[in-house]
Amino acid sequence: AEHQHARYNPLRDDWVLVSAHRVKRPWQGQLEKPPPEDVPRWDPNNPLCPGATRANGEVNPQYESTFVFPNDFPALQPDAPEPDDSDHPLFQVAPARGVCKVMCFHPWSDLTLPLMSLPEIRAVIDAWAELATELGASYPWVQIFENKGAMMGCSNPHPHCQVWASSFLPNEACLEDRTQRQHLSQHGVPMLLEYAEQEARRKERLVVENPDWLVVVPYWATWPYQTLLLPRRHVCRLQDLSDSERDNLASIMQRLLIKYDNLFEVSFPYSMGWHGAPTGPHLEEDCRHWQLHAHYYPPLLRSATVRKFMVGYEMLAQAQRDLTPEQAAERLRSLPEVHYK
């Protein structure tokens, strides 16, 4: 807790430098603006609101629950042409096709997931699973992710996420596929199933748990209050969850996100996303090495206005954090589960 040391991340096959004493240093750097507290519940100029007109001229329906539509500015398109062949191994190129969708969680712009009801969160989970099944029927990778807050690049104050399906396995998916495959081959058990069992027993990095799920600050966490959401049983994909597991997922997500908001009494920014076994052609393969999980990467370090910057040493050498995962977990664990609002 007082001296620097390095920790190994078996999921990414890399190391993180832990320098817990650095959090005591005075801060004279950039201060972020807290998120606005006066977001209108409905705004005709907000393209994610029910009845609003989007950039392409389409009008949203008067939706009352979740609402999914094609991203008006997609990073991936299904009909992109083949790139020209490379003339040198140092200048490789490959085709990249896919689809990008946006999913609104709720019709009200002034809500976020921790302020939604359990049935409303369960509807989001069901919509995630439905999209994972639909897009995963043909695409090898379906990435569900939420950028919450302007600090994490969210350009619209409305509860929503994105879903990108790609014709290729992206870097993080390839990396986790390799490390989990190696662990199962060497140890005979899925890595994250074994890890969840260990963390449930040790409890020092445990934040919240219920009969089907647990949330920990991982032993190898990089971001200050990073967490890992894990199922207790072996499950490969989001769409494989049972009804009771989906109910308990809604509950544990709400509990975690309330704690996040309560930490600095602010709508807590983060980027999160689901990782599960590849789909499309991989549906016929043996993917027992995979274990479903969700990553939460929040940037705030000391307060609602002081964030962790991944620059300098982190970009040029390796990741570094300013408090131990155990300290972060203890602080999150001790927070109330009633929202400060």
mmCIF file of N, CA and C in Angstrom, residues 121-217:
data_model
loop_
_atom_site.group_PDB
_atom_site.id
_atom_site.type_symbol
_atom_site.label_atom_id
_atom_site.label_comp_id
_atom_site.label_asym_id
_atom_site.label_seq_id
_atom_site.Cartn_x
_atom_site.Cartn_y
_atom_site.Cartn_z
ATOM 1 N N ILE A 121 -33.778 -1.238 -16.241
ATOM 2 C CA ILE A 121 -32.426 -1.735 -16.508
ATOM 3 C C ILE A 121 -32.490 -3.129 -17.119
ATOM 4 N N ARG A 122 -33.414 -3.953 -16.633
ATOM 5 C CA ARG A 122 -33.589 -5.289 -17.203
ATOM 6 C C ARG A 122 -33.965 -5.195 -18.691
ATOM 7 N N ALA A 123 -34.774 -4.211 -19.068
ATOM 8 C CA ALA A 123 -35.130 -4.021 -20.475
ATOM 9 C C ALA A 123 -33.897 -3.692 -21.312
ATOM 10 N N VAL A 124 -32.960 -2.937 -20.743
ATOM 11 C CA VAL A 124 -31.709 -2.632 -21.431
ATOM 12 C C VAL A 124 -30.906 -3.916 -21.646
ATOM 13 N N ILE A 125 -30.811 -4.742 -20.615
ATOM 14 C CA ILE A 125 -30.065 -6.005 -20.707
ATOM 15 C C ILE A 125 -30.680 -6.910 -21.774
ATOM 16 N N ASP A 126 -31.996 -7.006 -21.790
ATOM 17 C CA ASP A 126 -32.669 -7.834 -22.798
ATOM 18 C C ASP A 126 -32.403 -7.315 -24.211
ATOM 19 N N ALA A 127 -32.388 -5.987 -24.359
ATOM 20 C CA ALA A 127 -32.111 -5.402 -25.674
ATOM 21 C C ALA A 127 -30.663 -5.667 -26.083
ATOM 22 N N TRP A 128 -29.733 -5.594 -25.130
ATOM 23 C CA TRP A 128 -28.343 -5.951 -25.416
ATOM 24 C C TRP A 128 -28.247 -7.378 -25.935
ATOM 25 N N ALA A 129 -28.892 -8.305 -25.219
ATOM 26 C CA ALA A 129 -28.828 -9.713 -25.603
ATOM 27 C C ALA A 129 -29.450 -9.944 -26.975
ATOM 28 N N GLU A 130 -30.541 -9.242 -27.246
ATOM 29 C CA GLU A 130 -31.208 -9.380 -28.545
ATOM 30 C C GLU A 130 -30.309 -8.895 -29.678
ATOM 31 N N LEU A 131 -29.639 -7.760 -29.472
ATOM 32 C CA LEU A 131 -28.725 -7.239 -30.489
ATOM 33 C C LEU A 131 -27.517 -8.148 -30.656
ATOM 34 N N ALA A 132 -27.007 -8.674 -29.543
ATOM 35 C CA ALA A 132 -25.859 -9.581 -29.621
ATOM 36 C C ALA A 132 -26.212 -10.826 -30.429
ATOM 37 N N THR A 133 -27.438 -11.314 -30.257
ATOM 38 C CA THR A 133 -27.884 -12.484 -31.011
ATOM 39 C C THR A 133 -28.084 -12.146 -32.481
ATOM 40 N N GLU A 134 -28.780 -11.052 -32.736
ATOM 41 C CA GLU A 134 -29.099 -10.653 -34.112
ATOM 42 C C GLU A 134 -27.840 -10.386 -34.924
ATOM 43 N N LEU A 135 -26.954 -9.532 -34.395
ATOM 44 C CA LEU A 135 -25.751 -9.168 -35.138
ATOM 45 C C LEU A 135 -24.716 -10.288 -35.109
ATOM 46 N N GLY A 136 -24.707 -11.034 -34.006
ATOM 47 C CA GLY A 136 -23.747 -12.125 -33.877
ATOM 48 C C GLY A 136 -24.049 -13.309 -34.760
ATOM 49 N N ALA A 137 -25.226 -13.347 -35.371
ATOM 50 C CA ALA A 137 -25.543 -14.439 -36.293
ATOM 51 C C ALA A 137 -24.619 -14.424 -37.501
ATOM 52 N N SER A 138 -24.112 -13.247 -37.867
ATOM 53 C CA SER A 138 -23.255 -13.156 -39.048
ATOM 54 C C SER A 138 -21.905 -12.504 -38.776
ATOM 55 N N TYR A 139 -21.820 -11.617 -37.768
ATOM 56 C CA TYR A 139 -20.561 -10.912 -37.517
ATOM 57 C C TYR A 139 -19.741 -11.591 -36.425
ATOM 58 N N PRO A 140 -18.417 -11.689 -36.600
ATOM 59 C CA PRO A 140 -17.567 -12.354 -35.602
ATOM 60 C C PRO A 140 -17.501 -11.641 -34.252
ATOM 61 N N TRP A 141 -17.674 -10.321 -34.253
ATOM 62 C CA TRP A 141 -17.549 -9.584 -32.992
ATOM 63 C C TRP A 141 -18.647 -8.538 -32.893
ATOM 64 N N VAL A 142 -19.312 -8.509 -31.745
ATOM 65 C CA VAL A 142 -20.328 -7.501 -31.462
ATOM 66 C C VAL A 142 -19.893 -6.774 -30.196
ATOM 67 N N GLN A 143 -19.525 -5.515 -30.345
ATOM 68 C CA GLN A 143 -19.044 -4.742 -29.199
ATOM 69 C C GLN A 143 -20.127 -3.804 -28.693
ATOM 70 N N ILE A 144 -20.638 -4.107 -27.513
ATOM 71 C CA ILE A 144 -21.581 -3.232 -26.809
ATOM 72 C C ILE A 144 -20.772 -2.349 -25.876
ATOM 73 N N PHE A 145 -20.935 -1.030 -25.976
ATOM 74 C CA PHE A 145 -20.168 -0.155 -25.094
ATOM 75 C C PHE A 145 -20.954 1.123 -24.804
ATOM 76 N N GLU A 146 -20.708 1.667 -23.626
ATOM 77 C CA GLU A 146 -21.326 2.927 -23.209
ATOM 78 C C GLU A 146 -20.241 3.900 -22.805
ATOM 79 N N ASN A 147 -20.233 5.079 -23.422
ATOM 80 C CA ASN A 147 -19.404 6.192 -22.973
ATOM 81 C C ASN A 147 -20.312 7.143 -22.201
ATOM 82 N N LYS A 148 -20.116 7.229 -20.903
ATOM 83 C CA LYS A 148 -20.973 8.079 -20.082
ATOM 84 C C LYS A 148 -20.223 9.351 -19.690
ATOM 85 N N GLY A 149 -20.805 10.499 -20.017
ATOM 86 C CA GLY A 149 -20.216 11.761 -19.619
ATOM 87 C C GLY A 149 -19.333 12.370 -20.690
ATOM 88 N N ALA A 150 -19.338 13.693 -20.741
ATOM 89 C CA ALA A 150 -18.535 14.413 -21.732
ATOM 90 C C ALA A 150 -17.048 14.116 -21.569
ATOM 91 N N MET A 151 -16.612 13.836 -20.338
ATOM 92 C CA MET A 151 -15.214 13.538 -20.077
ATOM 93 C C MET A 151 -14.746 12.285 -20.814
ATOM 94 N N MET A 152 -15.699 11.387 -21.106
ATOM 95 C CA MET A 152 -15.368 10.159 -21.820
ATOM 96 C C MET A 152 -15.839 10.204 -23.274
ATOM 97 N N GLY A 153 -16.030 11.391 -23.788
ATOM 98 C CA GLY A 153 -16.313 11.555 -25.203
ATOM 99 C C GLY A 153 -17.769 11.469 -25.586
ATOM 100 N N CYS A 154 -18.670 11.399 -24.599
ATOM 101 C CA CYS A 154 -20.092 11.355 -24.916
ATOM 102 C C CYS A 154 -20.546 12.746 -25.357
ATOM 103 N N SER A 155 -21.137 12.822 -26.547
ATOM 104 C CA SER A 155 -21.499 14.119 -27.105
ATOM 105 C C SER A 155 -22.966 14.459 -26.903
ATOM 106 N N ASN A 156 -23.703 13.569 -26.212
ATOM 107 C CA ASN A 156 -25.136 13.802 -26.100
ATOM 108 C C ASN A 156 -25.636 13.449 -24.704
ATOM 109 N N PRO A 157 -26.276 14.382 -23.983
ATOM 110 C CA PRO A 157 -26.787 14.104 -22.635
ATOM 111 C C PRO A 157 -28.104 13.322 -22.670
ATOM 112 N N HIS A 158 -28.001 12.063 -22.988
ATOM 113 C CA HIS A 158 -29.173 11.183 -23.022
ATOM 114 C C HIS A 158 -28.672 9.777 -22.734
ATOM 115 N N PRO A 159 -29.375 8.988 -21.930
ATOM 116 C CA PRO A 159 -28.869 7.652 -21.591
ATOM 117 C C PRO A 159 -28.874 6.725 -22.802
ATOM 118 N N HIS A 160 -27.676 6.339 -23.256
ATOM 119 C CA HIS A 160 -27.583 5.513 -24.450
ATOM 120 C C HIS A 160 -26.243 4.809 -24.515
ATOM 121 N N CYS A 161 -26.158 3.845 -25.407
ATOM 122 C CA CYS A 161 -24.909 3.152 -25.673
ATOM 123 C C CYS A 161 -24.789 2.943 -27.175
ATOM 124 N N GLN A 162 -23.699 2.331 -27.578
ATOM 125 C CA GLN A 162 -23.486 1.997 -28.985
ATOM 126 C C GLN A 162 -23.198 0.512 -29.122
ATOM 127 N N VAL A 163 -23.508 -0.022 -30.285
ATOM 128 C CA VAL A 163 -23.237 -1.427 -30.589
ATOM 129 C C VAL A 163 -22.615 -1.471 -31.981
ATOM 130 N N TRP A 164 -21.347 -1.904 -32.038
ATOM 131 C CA TRP A 164 -20.642 -2.023 -33.306
ATOM 132 C C TRP A 164 -20.380 -3.501 -33.580
ATOM 133 N N ALA A 165 -20.816 -3.971 -34.726
ATOM 134 C CA ALA A 165 -20.540 -5.340 -35.150
ATOM 135 C C ALA A 165 -19.534 -5.284 -36.291
ATOM 136 N N SER A 166 -18.487 -6.101 -36.200
ATOM 137 C CA SER A 166 -17.402 -6.017 -37.175
ATOM 138 C C SER A 166 -17.138 -7.358 -37.842
ATOM 139 N N SER A 167 -16.599 -7.285 -39.056
ATOM 140 C CA SER A 167 -16.260 -8.479 -39.826
ATOM 141 C C SER A 167 -14.939 -9.089 -39.385
ATOM 142 N N PHE A 168 -14.333 -8.538 -38.368
ATOM 143 C CA PHE A 168 -13.027 -8.974 -37.869
ATOM 144 C C PHE A 168 -13.051 -8.973 -36.344
ATOM 145 N N LEU A 169 -12.101 -9.664 -35.732
ATOM 146 C CA LEU A 169 -11.919 -9.597 -34.285
ATOM 147 C C LEU A 169 -10.984 -8.433 -33.984
ATOM 148 N N PRO A 170 -11.441 -7.428 -33.228
ATOM 149 C CA PRO A 170 -10.562 -6.303 -32.905
ATOM 150 C C PRO A 170 -9.440 -6.712 -31.946
ATOM 151 N N ASN A 171 -8.517 -5.796 -31.720
ATOM 152 C CA ASN A 171 -7.301 -6.095 -30.970
ATOM 153 C C ASN A 171 -7.577 -6.689 -29.592
ATOM 154 N N GLU A 172 -8.445 -6.034 -28.807
ATOM 155 C CA GLU A 172 -8.692 -6.510 -27.444
ATOM 156 C C GLU A 172 -9.329 -7.895 -27.455
ATOM 157 N N ALA A 173 -10.205 -8.144 -28.419
ATOM 158 C CA ALA A 173 -10.841 -9.456 -28.523
ATOM 159 C C ALA A 173 -9.812 -10.528 -28.850
ATOM 160 N N CYS A 174 -8.909 -10.239 -29.786
ATOM 161 C CA CYS A 174 -7.856 -11.205 -30.138
ATOM 162 C C CYS A 174 -6.950 -11.491 -28.942
ATOM 163 N N LEU A 175 -6.619 -10.432 -28.201
ATOM 164 C CA LEU A 175 -5.741 -10.590 -27.048
ATOM 165 C C LEU A 175 -6.407 -11.443 -25.966
ATOM 166 N N GLU A 176 -7.655 -11.121 -25.634
ATOM 167 C CA GLU A 176 -8.352 -11.894 -24.600
ATOM 168 C C GLU A 176 -8.634 -13.319 -25.057
ATOM 169 N N ASP A 177 -8.848 -13.508 -26.343
ATOM 170 C CA ASP A 177 -9.045 -14.859 -26.859
ATOM 171 C C ASP A 177 -7.787 -15.695 -26.643
ATOM 172 N N ARG A 178 -6.640 -15.107 -26.941
ATOM 173 C CA ARG A 178 -5.379 -15.834 -26.792
ATOM 174 C C ARG A 178 -5.069 -16.153 -25.339
ATOM 175 N N THR A 179 -5.190 -15.168 -24.445
ATOM 176 C CA THR A 179 -4.816 -15.404 -23.044
ATOM 177 C C THR A 179 -5.775 -16.372 -22.353
ATOM 178 N N GLN A 180 -7.061 -16.269 -22.655
ATOM 179 C CA GLN A 180 -8.018 -17.186 -22.037
ATOM 180 C C GLN A 180 -7.854 -18.607 -22.577
ATOM 181 N N ARG A 181 -7.537 -18.724 -23.857
ATOM 182 C CA ARG A 181 -7.299 -20.042 -24.444
ATOM 183 C C ARG A 181 -6.072 -20.700 -23.806
ATOM 184 N N GLN A 182 -5.018 -19.917 -23.628
ATOM 185 C CA GLN A 182 -3.800 -20.440 -23.013
ATOM 186 C C GLN A 182 -4.052 -20.882 -21.575
ATOM 187 N N HIS A 183 -4.834 -20.094 -20.831
ATOM 188 C CA HIS A 183 -5.090 -20.431 -19.431
ATOM 189 C C HIS A 183 -5.868 -21.734 -19.322
ATOM 190 N N LEU A 184 -6.892 -21.893 -20.137
ATOM 191 C CA LEU A 184 -7.675 -23.132 -20.092
ATOM 192 C C LEU A 184 -6.801 -24.321 -20.456
ATOM 193 N N SER A 185 -5.950 -24.158 -21.453
ATOM 194 C CA SER A 185 -5.076 -25.251 -21.872
ATOM 195 C C SER A 185 -4.088 -25.641 -20.776
ATOM 196 N N GLN A 186 -3.576 -24.641 -20.041
ATOM 197 C CA GLN A 186 -2.550 -24.895 -19.038
ATOM 198 C C GLN A 186 -3.116 -25.296 -17.682
ATOM 199 N N HIS A 187 -4.332 -24.785 -17.350
ATOM 200 C CA HIS A 187 -4.862 -24.978 -15.999
ATOM 201 C C HIS A 187 -6.181 -25.742 -15.955
ATOM 202 N N GLY A 188 -6.799 -25.981 -17.099
ATOM 203 C CA GLY A 188 -8.005 -26.800 -17.145
ATOM 204 C C GLY A 188 -9.265 -26.121 -16.666
ATOM 205 N N VAL A 189 -9.231 -24.792 -16.474
ATOM 206 C CA VAL A 189 -10.401 -24.043 -16.018
ATOM 207 C C VAL A 189 -10.379 -22.672 -16.693
ATOM 208 N N PRO A 190 -11.541 -22.109 -17.081
ATOM 209 C CA PRO A 190 -11.538 -20.769 -17.671
ATOM 210 C C PRO A 190 -10.936 -19.739 -16.714
ATOM 211 N N MET A 191 -10.083 -18.885 -17.242
ATOM 212 C CA MET A 191 -9.350 -17.921 -16.418
ATOM 213 C C MET A 191 -10.253 -17.089 -15.521
ATOM 214 N N LEU A 192 -11.277 -16.460 -16.104
ATOM 215 C CA LEU A 192 -12.091 -15.526 -15.328
ATOM 216 C C LEU A 192 -13.089 -16.229 -14.420
ATOM 217 N N LEU A 193 -13.400 -17.484 -14.687
ATOM 218 C CA LEU A 193 -14.198 -18.265 -13.742
ATOM 219 C C LEU A 193 -13.367 -18.544 -12.496
ATOM 220 N N GLU A 194 -12.134 -18.949 -12.696
ATOM 221 C CA GLU A 194 -11.219 -19.188 -11.567
ATOM 222 C C GLU A 194 -10.951 -17.881 -10.821
ATOM 223 N N TYR A 195 -10.758 -16.805 -11.580
ATOM 224 C CA TYR A 195 -10.481 -15.510 -10.953
ATOM 225 C C TYR A 195 -11.653 -15.049 -10.089
ATOM 226 N N ALA A 196 -12.873 -15.203 -10.588
ATOM 227 C CA ALA A 196 -14.054 -14.816 -9.811
ATOM 228 C C ALA A 196 -14.151 -15.612 -8.520
ATOM 229 N N GLU A 197 -13.871 -16.898 -8.595
ATOM 230 C CA GLU A 197 -13.908 -17.733 -7.384
ATOM 231 C C GLU A 197 -12.861 -17.284 -6.373
ATOM 232 N N GLN A 198 -11.683 -16.926 -6.852
ATOM 233 C CA GLN A 198 -10.627 -16.448 -5.963
ATOM 234 C C GLN A 198 -11.011 -15.121 -5.313
ATOM 235 N N GLU A 199 -11.530 -14.185 -6.103
ATOM 236 C CA GLU A 199 -11.893 -12.881 -5.551
ATOM 237 C C GLU A 199 -13.068 -12.981 -4.592
ATOM 238 N N ALA A 200 -14.026 -13.876 -4.863
ATOM 239 C CA ALA A 200 -15.148 -14.062 -3.943
ATOM 240 C C ALA A 200 -14.668 -14.593 -2.597
ATOM 241 N N ARG A 201 -13.618 -15.389 -2.611
ATOM 242 C CA ARG A 201 -13.078 -15.944 -1.364
ATOM 243 C C ARG A 201 -12.201 -14.934 -0.625
ATOM 244 N N ARG A 202 -11.377 -14.196 -1.358
ATOM 245 C CA ARG A 202 -10.433 -13.261 -0.726
ATOM 246 C C ARG A 202 -11.123 -11.993 -0.231
ATOM 247 N N LYS A 203 -12.066 -11.448 -1.018
ATOM 248 C CA LYS A 203 -12.936 -10.324 -0.649
ATOM 249 C C LYS A 203 -12.246 -8.969 -0.544
ATOM 250 N N GLU A 204 -10.929 -8.891 -0.610
ATOM 251 C CA GLU A 204 -10.263 -7.602 -0.393
ATOM 252 C C GLU A 204 -10.458 -6.625 -1.545
ATOM 253 N N ARG A 205 -10.809 -7.132 -2.711
ATOM 254 C CA ARG A 205 -11.070 -6.250 -3.863
ATOM 255 C C ARG A 205 -12.532 -6.313 -4.296
ATOM 256 N N LEU A 206 -13.358 -6.959 -3.507
ATOM 257 C CA LEU A 206 -14.781 -7.100 -3.811
ATOM 258 C C LEU A 206 -15.512 -5.784 -3.536
ATOM 259 N N VAL A 207 -16.371 -5.387 -4.463
ATOM 260 C CA VAL A 207 -17.154 -4.159 -4.296
ATOM 261 C C VAL A 207 -18.601 -4.499 -3.954
ATOM 262 N N VAL A 208 -19.258 -5.283 -4.796
ATOM 263 C CA VAL A 208 -20.626 -5.759 -4.535
ATOM 264 C C VAL A 208 -20.750 -7.173 -5.092
ATOM 265 N N GLU A 209 -21.700 -7.934 -4.552
ATOM 266 C CA GLU A 209 -21.941 -9.289 -5.043
ATOM 267 C C GLU A 209 -23.393 -9.662 -4.805
ATOM 268 N N ASN A 210 -23.866 -10.650 -5.561
ATOM 269 C CA ASN A 210 -25.169 -11.264 -5.333
ATOM 270 C C ASN A 210 -25.070 -12.725 -5.773
ATOM 271 N N PRO A 211 -26.127 -13.508 -5.747
ATOM 272 C CA PRO A 211 -25.995 -14.938 -6.039
ATOM 273 C C PRO A 211 -25.442 -15.272 -7.421
ATOM 274 N N ASP A 212 -25.572 -14.385 -8.398
ATOM 275 C CA ASP A 212 -25.138 -14.695 -9.757
ATOM 276 C C ASP A 212 -23.941 -13.893 -10.243
ATOM 277 N N TRP A 213 -23.601 -12.799 -9.571
ATOM 278 C CA TRP A 213 -22.597 -11.866 -10.067
ATOM 279 C C TRP A 213 -21.716 -11.335 -8.952
ATOM 280 N N LEU A 214 -20.534 -10.859 -9.328
ATOM 281 C CA LEU A 214 -19.723 -10.062 -8.417
ATOM 282 C C LEU A 214 -18.982 -8.997 -9.200
ATOM 283 N N VAL A 215 -18.709 -7.896 -8.511
ATOM 284 C CA VAL A 215 -17.945 -6.782 -9.079
ATOM 285 C C VAL A 215 -16.708 -6.592 -8.224
ATOM 286 N N VAL A 216 -15.546 -6.545 -8.876
ATOM 287 C CA VAL A 216 -14.291 -6.334 -8.163
ATOM 288 C C VAL A 216 -13.520 -5.204 -8.830
ATOM 289 N N VAL A 217 -12.661 -4.563 -8.045
ATOM 290 C CA VAL A 217 -11.584 -3.775 -8.632
ATOM 291 C C VAL A 217 -10.494 -4.789 -8.938
#
